[in-house]
Amino acid sequence: MPDRELTLLAEGRIELLGRILHSSNATFLAEISCGEDTAWAVYKPEAGERPLFDFAPGLYRRERAAYLLSEHLQWGIVPATVIRDDSPLGIGSLQWFIENDLHEHYFTLYSESPETHQVLSQIALFDCVANNTDRKSGHVLRGQDGHVWGIDHGLCFSAAFKLRTVIWDFAGEPIPPGLLEDIAPLADEVPGEVADLLDDEETGALKRRVQRLLREGVLPVDRGGMRYPWPLV
């Protein structure tokens, strides 16, 4: 399945089906097709980004970097994501669309589906490594097969510490040894394909965040109670 997803995303013909409302930046639902094989994807063009004072244009690169980081860790958190420069509205990210129950999100999963707590805690750790500035509840999806995903990573990897997330229910809990082993190599070296999408300061900051997580061994605590995105969902 991953090979099919990446082939369709990288090579498929892109047809825009409509704009996804309530997104901060222009985001589109697209149909991608190779012959008779078709699927849906989420397209985020650079041309549709609002200017930000703390992130340079090209948020699509961070979407791709988050996917590559997730794959490097073998955590399967971020849906398959590629960069396409031949898209209808210009260069941007193209991410596999996750069919899900729109009534489910982080808050409902945490309160009603305790079997998801392990992966939700893992997403919390991923966000610490990636320095996610925008982990809203609605950015956590459960696919039709039960797999839990994290989406919308355009505001990640800042060199300045900017963690803002709704996932604070696991704050202060020990990070499982296996996950610490997974992230440990990042303390010394960021995979080249991830580093190529970031600048040197951002790459260095990623290493330092991992070093701190390894040193402290627990998920961080929001002692000021202010590190939340808005809106929450």
PDB file of C-alpha atoms in Angstrom:
ATOM      1  CA  MET A   1       0.000   0.000   0.000  1.00  0.00           C
ATOM      2  CA  PRO A   2       2.707   2.619   0.789  1.00  0.00           C
ATOM      3  CA  ASP A   3       4.271   2.102  -2.664  1.00  0.00           C
ATOM      4  CA  ARG A   4       0.885   2.658  -4.307  1.00  0.00           C
ATOM      5  CA  GLU A   5       0.296   5.763  -2.222  1.00  0.00           C
ATOM      6  CA  LEU A   6       3.660   7.308  -3.038  1.00  0.00           C
ATOM      7  CA  THR A   7       3.385   6.422  -6.733  1.00  0.00           C
ATOM      8  CA  LEU A   8      -0.033   8.027  -7.022  1.00  0.00           C
ATOM      9  CA  LEU A   9       1.057  11.090  -5.085  1.00  0.00           C
ATOM     10  CA  ALA A  10       4.303  11.555  -7.002  1.00  0.00           C
ATOM     11  CA  GLU A  11       3.147  10.659 -10.502  1.00  0.00           C
ATOM     12  CA  GLY A  12      -0.637  10.863 -10.615  1.00  0.00           C
ATOM     13  CA  ARG A  13      -2.635  13.437 -12.520  1.00  0.00           C
ATOM     14  CA  ILE A  14      -4.025  16.028 -10.119  1.00  0.00           C
ATOM     15  CA  GLU A  15      -7.577  17.334 -10.403  1.00  0.00           C
ATOM     16  CA  LEU A  16      -8.835  19.782  -7.817  1.00  0.00           C
ATOM     17  CA  LEU A  17     -12.257  18.839  -6.433  1.00  0.00           C
ATOM     18  CA  GLY A  18     -12.795  21.802  -4.121  1.00  0.00           C
ATOM     19  CA  ARG A  19     -11.401  23.879  -1.329  1.00  0.00           C
ATOM     20  CA  ILE A  20     -11.327  22.549   2.226  1.00  0.00           C
ATOM     21  CA  LEU A  21     -12.978  25.209   4.351  1.00  0.00           C
ATOM     22  CA  HIS A  22     -11.871  26.451   7.781  1.00  0.00           C
ATOM     23  CA  SER A  23      -8.172  26.029   6.957  1.00  0.00           C
ATOM     24  CA  SER A  24      -5.858  28.916   7.773  1.00  0.00           C
ATOM     25  CA  ASN A  25      -4.205  28.629   4.363  1.00  0.00           C
ATOM     26  CA  ALA A  26      -5.670  27.608   1.022  1.00  0.00           C
ATOM     27  CA  THR A  27      -6.107  23.833   1.168  1.00  0.00           C
ATOM     28  CA  PHE A  28      -7.735  21.703  -1.502  1.00  0.00           C
ATOM     29  CA  LEU A  29      -9.178  18.234  -1.868  1.00  0.00           C
ATOM     30  CA  ALA A  30      -7.752  16.678  -5.016  1.00  0.00           C
ATOM     31  CA  GLU A  31      -8.260  13.509  -6.970  1.00  0.00           C
ATOM     32  CA  ILE A  32      -5.070  11.845  -8.111  1.00  0.00           C
ATOM     33  CA  SER A  33      -5.069   9.210 -10.813  1.00  0.00           C
ATOM     34  CA  CYS A  34      -2.709   6.911 -12.682  1.00  0.00           C
ATOM     35  CA  GLY A  35      -4.725   5.167 -15.355  1.00  0.00           C
ATOM     36  CA  GLU A  36      -7.718   3.651 -13.627  1.00  0.00           C
ATOM     37  CA  ASP A  37      -6.178   3.862 -10.159  1.00  0.00           C
ATOM     38  CA  THR A  38      -7.565   6.874  -8.289  1.00  0.00           C
ATOM     39  CA  ALA A  39      -7.515   8.262  -4.761  1.00  0.00           C
ATOM     40  CA  TRP A  40      -7.976  11.498  -2.858  1.00  0.00           C
ATOM     41  CA  ALA A  41      -5.240  13.753  -1.568  1.00  0.00           C
ATOM     42  CA  VAL A  42      -4.878  17.050   0.290  1.00  0.00           C
ATOM     43  CA  TYR A  43      -3.064  19.739  -1.686  1.00  0.00           C
ATOM     44  CA  LYS A  44      -1.474  22.760   0.008  1.00  0.00           C
ATOM     45  CA  PRO A  45       0.089  25.184  -2.482  1.00  0.00           C
ATOM     46  CA  GLU A  46       2.687  27.730  -1.443  1.00  0.00           C
ATOM     47  CA  ALA A  47       0.671  30.281  -3.390  1.00  0.00           C
ATOM     48  CA  GLY A  48      -2.174  29.869  -0.881  1.00  0.00           C
ATOM     49  CA  GLU A  49      -0.117  30.521   2.254  1.00  0.00           C
ATOM     50  CA  ARG A  50      -0.764  33.570   4.392  1.00  0.00           C
ATOM     51  CA  PRO A  51       2.416  35.528   5.212  1.00  0.00           C
ATOM     52  CA  LEU A  52       3.766  34.731   8.683  1.00  0.00           C
ATOM     53  CA  PHE A  53       6.309  36.684  10.694  1.00  0.00           C
ATOM     54  CA  ASP A  54       7.865  33.585  12.258  1.00  0.00           C
ATOM     55  CA  PHE A  55       7.836  31.086   9.379  1.00  0.00           C
ATOM     56  CA  ALA A  56       9.252  31.682   5.911  1.00  0.00           C
ATOM     57  CA  PRO A  57       7.094  30.923   2.858  1.00  0.00           C
ATOM     58  CA  GLY A  58       7.165  27.295   1.785  1.00  0.00           C
ATOM     59  CA  LEU A  59       5.299  25.541   4.588  1.00  0.00           C
ATOM     60  CA  TYR A  60       4.875  22.599   2.208  1.00  0.00           C
ATOM     61  CA  ARG A  61       8.507  21.705   2.907  1.00  0.00           C
ATOM     62  CA  ARG A  62       7.682  21.242   6.579  1.00  0.00           C
ATOM     63  CA  GLU A  63       4.743  18.992   5.705  1.00  0.00           C
ATOM     64  CA  ARG A  64       7.121  16.785   3.759  1.00  0.00           C
ATOM     65  CA  ALA A  65       9.803  16.941   6.476  1.00  0.00           C
ATOM     66  CA  ALA A  66       7.298  15.767   9.105  1.00  0.00           C
ATOM     67  CA  TYR A  67       6.378  12.775   6.941  1.00  0.00           C
ATOM     68  CA  LEU A  68      10.038  11.898   6.373  1.00  0.00           C
ATOM     69  CA  LEU A  69      10.777  12.193  10.097  1.00  0.00           C
ATOM     70  CA  SER A  70       7.835   9.928  10.930  1.00  0.00           C
ATOM     71  CA  GLU A  71       9.042   7.391   8.369  1.00  0.00           C
ATOM     72  CA  HIS A  72      12.630   7.581   9.616  1.00  0.00           C
ATOM     73  CA  LEU A  73      11.403   6.760  13.121  1.00  0.00           C
ATOM     74  CA  GLN A  74       9.121   4.054  11.664  1.00  0.00           C
ATOM     75  CA  TRP A  75       6.246   5.467  13.695  1.00  0.00           C
ATOM     76  CA  GLY A  76       3.694   5.782  10.887  1.00  0.00           C
ATOM     77  CA  ILE A  77       2.186   8.974  12.307  1.00  0.00           C
ATOM     78  CA  VAL A  78       2.100  11.199   9.210  1.00  0.00           C
ATOM     79  CA  PRO A  79       0.277  10.134   6.025  1.00  0.00           C
ATOM     80  CA  ALA A  80       2.363   9.810   2.866  1.00  0.00           C
ATOM     81  CA  THR A  81       3.340  13.293   1.676  1.00  0.00           C
ATOM     82  CA  VAL A  82       5.228  14.486  -1.389  1.00  0.00           C
ATOM     83  CA  ILE A  83       6.146  17.830  -2.934  1.00  0.00           C
ATOM     84  CA  ARG A  84       4.818  18.500  -6.414  1.00  0.00           C
ATOM     85  CA  ASP A  85       5.921  21.443  -8.555  1.00  0.00           C
ATOM     86  CA  ASP A  86       3.547  20.565 -11.398  1.00  0.00           C
ATOM     87  CA  SER A  87       0.358  21.002  -9.381  1.00  0.00           C
ATOM     88  CA  PRO A  88      -2.567  23.135 -10.633  1.00  0.00           C
ATOM     89  CA  LEU A  89      -1.711  26.121  -8.415  1.00  0.00           C
ATOM     90  CA  GLY A  90       2.036  25.668  -8.343  1.00  0.00           C
ATOM     91  CA  ILE A  91       4.472  24.009  -5.984  1.00  0.00           C
ATOM     92  CA  GLY A  92       3.066  22.589  -2.761  1.00  0.00           C
ATOM     93  CA  SER A  93       2.565  19.478  -0.669  1.00  0.00           C
ATOM     94  CA  LEU A  94       0.300  16.610  -1.643  1.00  0.00           C
ATOM     95  CA  GLN A  95      -0.751  14.308   1.206  1.00  0.00           C
ATOM     96  CA  TRP A  96      -2.727  11.085   1.172  1.00  0.00           C
ATOM     97  CA  PHE A  97      -6.298  11.738   2.294  1.00  0.00           C
ATOM     98  CA  ILE A  98      -7.348   9.854   5.428  1.00  0.00           C
ATOM     99  CA  GLU A  99     -10.990   8.803   5.427  1.00  0.00           C
ATOM    100  CA  ASN A 100     -12.255   9.181   8.971  1.00  0.00           C
ATOM    101  CA  ASP A 101     -15.214   9.866  11.202  1.00  0.00           C
ATOM    102  CA  LEU A 102     -15.401  13.655  11.331  1.00  0.00           C
ATOM    103  CA  HIS A 103     -16.896  13.471  14.830  1.00  0.00           C
ATOM    104  CA  GLU A 104     -13.664  11.937  16.153  1.00  0.00           C
ATOM    105  CA  HIS A 105     -10.589  13.934  17.102  1.00  0.00           C
ATOM    106  CA  TYR A 106      -8.005  13.997  19.894  1.00  0.00           C
ATOM    107  CA  PHE A 107     -10.406  14.984  22.673  1.00  0.00           C
ATOM    108  CA  THR A 108     -12.957  12.294  21.804  1.00  0.00           C
ATOM    109  CA  LEU A 109     -10.296   9.640  21.280  1.00  0.00           C
ATOM    110  CA  TYR A 110      -8.650  10.397  24.603  1.00  0.00           C
ATOM    111  CA  SER A 111     -11.907  10.405  26.562  1.00  0.00           C
ATOM    112  CA  GLU A 112     -13.745   7.573  24.811  1.00  0.00           C
ATOM    113  CA  SER A 113     -11.075   5.261  23.349  1.00  0.00           C
ATOM    114  CA  PRO A 114      -8.417   4.418  25.944  1.00  0.00           C
ATOM    115  CA  GLU A 115      -6.912   1.895  23.520  1.00  0.00           C
ATOM    116  CA  THR A 116      -5.563   4.890  21.569  1.00  0.00           C
ATOM    117  CA  HIS A 117      -3.661   6.397  24.500  1.00  0.00           C
ATOM    118  CA  GLN A 118      -0.357   4.752  23.604  1.00  0.00           C
ATOM    119  CA  VAL A 119      -0.277   6.208  20.100  1.00  0.00           C
ATOM    120  CA  LEU A 120      -1.616   9.560  21.323  1.00  0.00           C
ATOM    121  CA  SER A 121       1.301   9.738  23.752  1.00  0.00           C
ATOM    122  CA  GLN A 122       3.625   8.852  20.881  1.00  0.00           C
ATOM    123  CA  ILE A 123       2.194  11.715  18.822  1.00  0.00           C
ATOM    124  CA  ALA A 124       2.882  14.000  21.798  1.00  0.00           C
ATOM    125  CA  LEU A 125       6.520  12.928  21.695  1.00  0.00           C
ATOM    126  CA  PHE A 126       6.670  13.384  17.928  1.00  0.00           C
ATOM    127  CA  ASP A 127       5.380  16.936  18.362  1.00  0.00           C
ATOM    128  CA  CYS A 128       8.123  17.652  20.902  1.00  0.00           C
ATOM    129  CA  VAL A 129      10.783  16.457  18.488  1.00  0.00           C
ATOM    130  CA  ALA A 130       9.255  18.348  15.545  1.00  0.00           C
ATOM    131  CA  ASN A 131       8.400  21.419  17.672  1.00  0.00           C
ATOM    132  CA  ASN A 132       4.813  21.442  16.461  1.00  0.00           C
ATOM    133  CA  THR A 133       3.257  24.869  16.869  1.00  0.00           C
ATOM    134  CA  ASP A 134      -0.256  23.850  15.901  1.00  0.00           C
ATOM    135  CA  ARG A 135      -1.431  20.461  17.205  1.00  0.00           C
ATOM    136  CA  LYS A 136      -5.147  21.076  17.298  1.00  0.00           C
ATOM    137  CA  SER A 137      -7.522  18.313  18.362  1.00  0.00           C
ATOM    138  CA  GLY A 138      -8.810  18.061  14.801  1.00  0.00           C
ATOM    139  CA  HIS A 139      -5.307  17.339  13.564  1.00  0.00           C
ATOM    140  CA  VAL A 140      -5.536  13.847  15.071  1.00  0.00           C
ATOM    141  CA  LEU A 141      -7.572  11.431  12.970  1.00  0.00           C
ATOM    142  CA  ARG A 142      -8.532   7.785  13.272  1.00  0.00           C
ATOM    143  CA  GLY A 143      -8.727   6.129   9.879  1.00  0.00           C
ATOM    144  CA  GLN A 144     -11.383   3.624   8.927  1.00  0.00           C
ATOM    145  CA  ASP A 145      -8.910   0.828   9.704  1.00  0.00           C
ATOM    146  CA  GLY A 146      -8.409   2.156  13.241  1.00  0.00           C
ATOM    147  CA  HIS A 147      -4.962   3.629  12.611  1.00  0.00           C
ATOM    148  CA  VAL A 148      -4.443   6.987  14.347  1.00  0.00           C
ATOM    149  CA  TRP A 149      -2.762   9.707  12.302  1.00  0.00           C
ATOM    150  CA  GLY A 150      -1.398  13.193  12.844  1.00  0.00           C
ATOM    151  CA  ILE A 151      -1.903  15.736  10.067  1.00  0.00           C
ATOM    152  CA  ASP A 152      -1.182  19.404   9.340  1.00  0.00           C
ATOM    153  CA  HIS A 153       2.518  19.912  10.079  1.00  0.00           C
ATOM    154  CA  GLY A 154       3.206  23.124   8.196  1.00  0.00           C
ATOM    155  CA  LEU A 155       4.075  24.947  11.418  1.00  0.00           C
ATOM    156  CA  CYS A 156       6.801  22.645  12.695  1.00  0.00           C
ATOM    157  CA  PHE A 157      10.587  22.657  13.048  1.00  0.00           C
ATOM    158  CA  SER A 158      11.087  26.262  14.124  1.00  0.00           C
ATOM    159  CA  ALA A 159      14.497  26.920  15.637  1.00  0.00           C
ATOM    160  CA  ALA A 160      12.765  28.798  18.480  1.00  0.00           C
ATOM    161  CA  PHE A 161      10.834  26.659  20.963  1.00  0.00           C
ATOM    162  CA  LYS A 162       7.182  27.090  19.956  1.00  0.00           C
ATOM    163  CA  LEU A 163       5.407  23.927  21.083  1.00  0.00           C
ATOM    164  CA  ARG A 164       1.647  24.485  21.134  1.00  0.00           C
ATOM    165  CA  THR A 165      -0.592  21.475  21.414  1.00  0.00           C
ATOM    166  CA  VAL A 166      -3.776  20.120  22.992  1.00  0.00           C
ATOM    167  CA  ILE A 167      -2.007  16.877  23.953  1.00  0.00           C
ATOM    168  CA  TRP A 168      -1.036  17.633  27.543  1.00  0.00           C
ATOM    169  CA  ASP A 169      -2.775  14.683  29.203  1.00  0.00           C
ATOM    170  CA  PHE A 170       0.496  12.714  29.233  1.00  0.00           C
ATOM    171  CA  ALA A 171       2.662  15.572  30.523  1.00  0.00           C
ATOM    172  CA  GLY A 172       5.304  14.447  33.012  1.00  0.00           C
ATOM    173  CA  GLU A 173       4.905  10.774  32.148  1.00  0.00           C
ATOM    174  CA  PRO A 174       8.057   8.737  31.468  1.00  0.00           C
ATOM    175  CA  ILE A 175       8.856   8.237  27.796  1.00  0.00           C
ATOM    176  CA  PRO A 176       8.931   4.480  27.054  1.00  0.00           C
ATOM    177  CA  PRO A 177      12.517   3.189  26.637  1.00  0.00           C
ATOM    178  CA  GLY A 178      11.769   1.929  23.136  1.00  0.00           C
ATOM    179  CA  LEU A 179      10.734   5.387  21.976  1.00  0.00           C
ATOM    180  CA  LEU A 180      13.815   6.932  23.557  1.00  0.00           C
ATOM    181  CA  GLU A 181      15.900   4.442  21.598  1.00  0.00           C
ATOM    182  CA  ASP A 182      14.081   5.449  18.434  1.00  0.00           C
ATOM    183  CA  ILE A 183      14.807   9.162  18.787  1.00  0.00           C
ATOM    184  CA  ALA A 184      18.319   8.842  20.271  1.00  0.00           C
ATOM    185  CA  PRO A 185      20.194   8.949  16.910  1.00  0.00           C
ATOM    186  CA  LEU A 186      18.555  12.323  16.177  1.00  0.00           C
ATOM    187  CA  ALA A 187      20.539  13.844  19.019  1.00  0.00           C
ATOM    188  CA  ASP A 188      23.668  13.537  16.855  1.00  0.00           C
ATOM    189  CA  GLU A 189      22.414  13.564  13.285  1.00  0.00           C
ATOM    190  CA  VAL A 190      19.231  14.568  11.471  1.00  0.00           C
ATOM    191  CA  PRO A 191      18.508  12.447   8.386  1.00  0.00           C
ATOM    192  CA  GLY A 192      19.771  14.228   5.292  1.00  0.00           C
ATOM    193  CA  GLU A 193      16.426  14.177   3.515  1.00  0.00           C
ATOM    194  CA  VAL A 194      14.859  15.957   6.507  1.00  0.00           C
ATOM    195  CA  ALA A 195      17.743  18.392   6.993  1.00  0.00           C
ATOM    196  CA  ASP A 196      17.604  19.343   3.306  1.00  0.00           C
ATOM    197  CA  LEU A 197      14.128  20.792   3.907  1.00  0.00           C
ATOM    198  CA  LEU A 198      15.183  22.855   6.953  1.00  0.00           C
ATOM    199  CA  ASP A 199      17.866  25.437   7.603  1.00  0.00           C
ATOM    200  CA  ASP A 200      20.946  24.864   9.741  1.00  0.00           C
ATOM    201  CA  GLU A 201      19.488  26.573  12.819  1.00  0.00           C
ATOM    202  CA  GLU A 202      16.341  24.454  12.647  1.00  0.00           C
ATOM    203  CA  THR A 203      18.363  21.269  12.244  1.00  0.00           C
ATOM    204  CA  GLY A 204      20.549  22.159  15.229  1.00  0.00           C
ATOM    205  CA  ALA A 205      17.504  22.972  17.335  1.00  0.00           C
ATOM    206  CA  LEU A 206      15.953  19.594  16.516  1.00  0.00           C
ATOM    207  CA  LYS A 207      19.066  17.868  17.840  1.00  0.00           C
ATOM    208  CA  ARG A 208      18.979  19.923  21.032  1.00  0.00           C
ATOM    209  CA  ARG A 209      15.298  19.133  21.635  1.00  0.00           C
ATOM    210  CA  VAL A 210      16.069  15.431  21.359  1.00  0.00           C
ATOM    211  CA  GLN A 211      19.062  15.777  23.655  1.00  0.00           C
ATOM    212  CA  ARG A 212      16.831  17.360  26.284  1.00  0.00           C
ATOM    213  CA  LEU A 213      14.165  14.672  25.917  1.00  0.00           C
ATOM    214  CA  LEU A 214      16.827  11.984  26.377  1.00  0.00           C
ATOM    215  CA  ARG A 215      18.246  13.780  29.387  1.00  0.00           C
ATOM    216  CA  GLU A 216      14.912  14.336  31.136  1.00  0.00           C
ATOM    217  CA  GLY A 217      13.206  11.117  30.007  1.00  0.00           C
ATOM    218  CA  VAL A 218       9.672  12.484  30.416  1.00  0.00           C
ATOM    219  CA  LEU A 219       7.173  14.335  28.274  1.00  0.00           C
ATOM    220  CA  PRO A 220       7.296  18.078  28.973  1.00  0.00           C
ATOM    221  CA  VAL A 221       4.860  19.908  31.228  1.00  0.00           C
ATOM    222  CA  ASP A 222       3.196  23.203  30.274  1.00  0.00           C
ATOM    223  CA  ARG A 223       3.823  24.968  33.569  1.00  0.00           C
ATOM    224  CA  GLY A 224       2.446  28.270  32.303  1.00  0.00           C
ATOM    225  CA  GLY A 225      -0.736  26.775  30.906  1.00  0.00           C
ATOM    226  CA  MET A 226      -0.380  28.841  27.728  1.00  0.00           C
ATOM    227  CA  ARG A 227       0.993  26.432  25.157  1.00  0.00           C
ATOM    228  CA  TYR A 228      -2.262  25.743  23.345  1.00  0.00           C
ATOM    229  CA  PRO A 229      -3.187  26.420  19.700  1.00  0.00           C
ATOM    230  CA  TRP A 230      -6.325  28.301  18.764  1.00  0.00           C
ATOM    231  CA  PRO A 231      -8.911  27.188  18.000  1.00  0.00           C
ATOM    232  CA  LEU A 232      -8.493  24.041  20.057  1.00  0.00           C
ATOM    233  CA  VAL A 233     -10.255  21.820  17.536  1.00  0.00           C
TER     234      VAL A 233
END
